[in-house]
Amino acid sequence: MEEKSSTLKYKHLGIYTQNEHVVYMREDCHVCVSEGFEALTRIRVSNFNTSIVASLNVITSDVLLAGEIGLSEAAAKKLKVSGNETLRVSHLEPIDSLSHVRAKIYNQKLAYTAFEEIITDIVEGDYSNIHLSAFITACAGNRLDVNEISNLTQAMIASGKQLDWNKKIVVDKHCIGGLPGNRTTPIVVAIVAAYGLTMPKTSSRAITSPAGTADTMEVLTNVTLSLEEIKAVVEKEGGCFVWGGTAQLSPADDMLIKIEKALDIDSEGQLIASVLSKKAAAGSTHVVIDIPVGETAKVRTNDAAMKLKEHLEVVGKAVGLTTRVVITDGTQPVGRGIGPALEAMDILSVLKNEVDAPKDLRERAVLLAGELLELSGEIESGKGKQTARGLLESGKAYNKFLAICKAQGNFKQPLLKPYKFEIKAKKTGVLRRIDNRKIAKLAKLSGAPQSKSAGILLNVHLNDEIEKGQLLYTLFAESQGELNYALEYYENHDDIITIE
Amino acid sequence: MEEKSSTLKYKHLGIYTQNEHVVYMREDCHVCVSEGFEALTRIRVSNFNTSIVASLNVITSDVLLAGEIGLSEAAAKKLKVSGNETLRVSHLEPIDSLSHVRAKIYNQKLAYTAFEEIITDIVEGDYSNIHLSAFITACAGNRLDVNEISNLTQAMIASGKQLDWNKKIVVDKHCIGGLPGNRTTPIVVAIVAAYGLTMPKTSSRAITSPAGTADTMEVLTNVTLSLEEIKAVVEKEGGCFVWGGTAQLSPADDMLIKIEKALDIDSEGQLIASVLSKKAAAGSTHVVIDIPVGETAKVRTNDAAMKLKEHLEVVGKAVGLTTRVVITDGTQPVGRGIGPALEAMDILSVLKNEVDAPKDLRERAVLLAGELLELSGEIESGKGKQTARGLLESGKAYNKFLAICKAQGNFKQPLLKPYKFEIKAKKTGVLRRIDNRKIAKLAKLSGAPQSKSAGILLNVHLNDEIEKGQLLYTLFAESQGELNYALEYYENHDDIITIE
């Protein structure tokens, strides 16, 4: 390569493309001409000590002057460029791991080394969104067998940091989403840590739902902690509830999740690998997994739940985790709130043993905390729930919750914005169905989870007797535009809640 | 939606992203804040009379000033913006056809209406590259049955213009690629048009190969013609060889092909839909399809070729085409040149009946032209080849070729650039294997097809007796960088040509 002709001066353009590495070069740049680049070519960009792969966008305006080169913010961050650095560009050597992606597209089985190479290149940022989407899709629709899921999980664990808590037993729990408002995790952490077990909980943000645990807990405290800060919190309080992204545990997972979100899918293989890789990398030894089942939940039938349970247990064992899967009722939302701030209010209500705290959320948290206490071997079989309930009712769980929030930086009260709209029953009858997917969609259209206080406050449950004009739920938003958008969806869908 | 708050002034940024619609907005723009947009959100952008869907990139520098909005060139072209227009942005209503893509990801069968909705939205530019890649991948690896391929093909035909030549018989041919240098099409058009049949040939550019017929013919004449121009050429000369992209026949195909190129795949369903939708939309009635078979060709076994032949014939019939599939030898490249200009030189050599013209290319063109003459019913079975040969040897085909080039605008002689390198035999022996894929890759790395005169000039054939030091082939490039890049690949692969 002609070293001399391929250097360009970096200009900061401040373009956010999410994770994708994009390099901007002028059409008339001598490097493009001499190297034969064209728009969407993948090229290598290097500075004095490192290099990245990026997709070329060609600029024909004076956004760049002759001799200048720009990078998307993700690319600039990865390359650690600063100021007016000189960058080199060169042809991209073939990305060998893409041959494994192609093999998977053509229905071949992939071995551990193939997944390892793919995941390594993804974490490097060498895959374009086109490549990531193809990998996600090729692995979706039950195209990974349980052995491949184990391999993928191992590869994802190996791609990031792995924590060690110097404890024989480290517990964790996870809910296979799909049930709006089902925010048991912070309550379970508080109960279990109050008992004295170690539960360093890292959570993800929403994939396709109106809130993930990290989105919800961000309303109440700081969830973006460094690894050292997480260690200090867990050392002090026995538990934490932080966002897993900054801890660099299974970093490929966060990148894949953004693509799944754009596609609005959440496939079995990626789901299992995502959950278990995060647990194993976080240093967990004993994990309880909750699968809610209902016709509008993520898992729709008991058969599907049993199959998923089996795969989770097999893959869990393969990666060294003691796993217990609990199948629960997924026919309606849990708690009253759907959306980060509204769910945070439910959590506080349960922890504070308020009279009108949502019973269903409380009972589910007690169940899961009890399962964890038993799985750990600390409490004998059959007594877990009772112990958990005692810790909640005594206020010990709430005190532990506040202590953890404080250790994570602060405790904040949730606040709502004034944009809201009350949805009332159009007729009298019995509430027969709540469509989890449609109510989740409505909460998302109102702005959740990006708008923290957006979402839905639900006033009714399945089988309630409803009077015409009775308040069913309230829509909350942070702008009139978002509220209108949600209302438009509501007006076009009369089967969100069915009264017969 | 608040109409007033969602208008921004268009600023030309001149950013080429290929087909993808990207909208650039400032982080601090009041619309982003009030509507809850974030990077990679898909949003709707409208001007006074139309609207498009685009992916948001957020700008934090002064590339955009307050109140300004930018678009990628593809988006600006689709929206037909000019000057300092005012654009409106709004939330994107859900793209309904993506639910069909998700259904396909989860292995469900899609009906005609599903494909129709998907293809319509793709042509509108409503799909991001992530969505396109998922659709391509979900349809690859034999995940479309023959009925779905027919549906997809019909939907692709319906998505663009459909030509009508007012002729009872309109012939066409296609080669299922994978064989470097196999550029019979222009010769076949010349022979068949010289006979008097109508053959309005539209070709695609390379997907994963070093040259498509359109890339090669672009060396010799103008291939980018409007529909009216194409009609005039065919009216006058009976045939043409143009790029199919500008004719807006099966426009979805060109967009899907770019994604397939980025993934370096070419799946059966898309391949059949691509080929047959172009043929049907171009108004063809009788089509000969050539499938070269060889262990390093696109189709590797006779079994696979027979299956593909069957599917092509079934789908052909479903879309109203009389289709004949010819299975040919695909064990080595055809002709001497690999790359647009080098293949163009072979074509001229055959048409001019030069003594050293590549025999294999000539014989294959005669075979296919003969099949077409017979399939049309104009020549009785068994006499097609003889008639075709007569038209070639008499110079009538060459004269027709020159006349068509002239009708398309001009005839140009191919030219080579001075960057070249001769590859010589490292030992004496018999030439046992030529790896079509590796020699194609070498030609691509040297710059083909973007660099027209880049590629390979092959001096040897299978089973030749080779002396150590004998010239095997010459690498051509248009820049030293590309030549070096190809040489690097050559040096790391000693099985491109095997002598034993």
Coordinates of N, CA and C in Angstrom, one line a residue, chain B residues 60 90 204 376 418:
Chain B
T60 N -23.9 16.5 16.5 CA -23.6 17.4 17.7 C -22.6 18.5 17.3
S90 N -41.9 13.6 11.5 CA -42.9 13.1 12.4 C -42.5 11.6 12.8
S204 N -27.8 -7.3 -15.2 CA -27.4 -6.7 -14.0 C -25.9 -6.5 -13.9
S376 N -37.6 -20.9 -29.7 CA -38.6 -20.0 -30.2 C -39.5 -20.6 -31.2
P418 N -1.7 0.6 -17.1 CA -0.3 0.0 -17.1 C 0.0 -0.8 -15.8

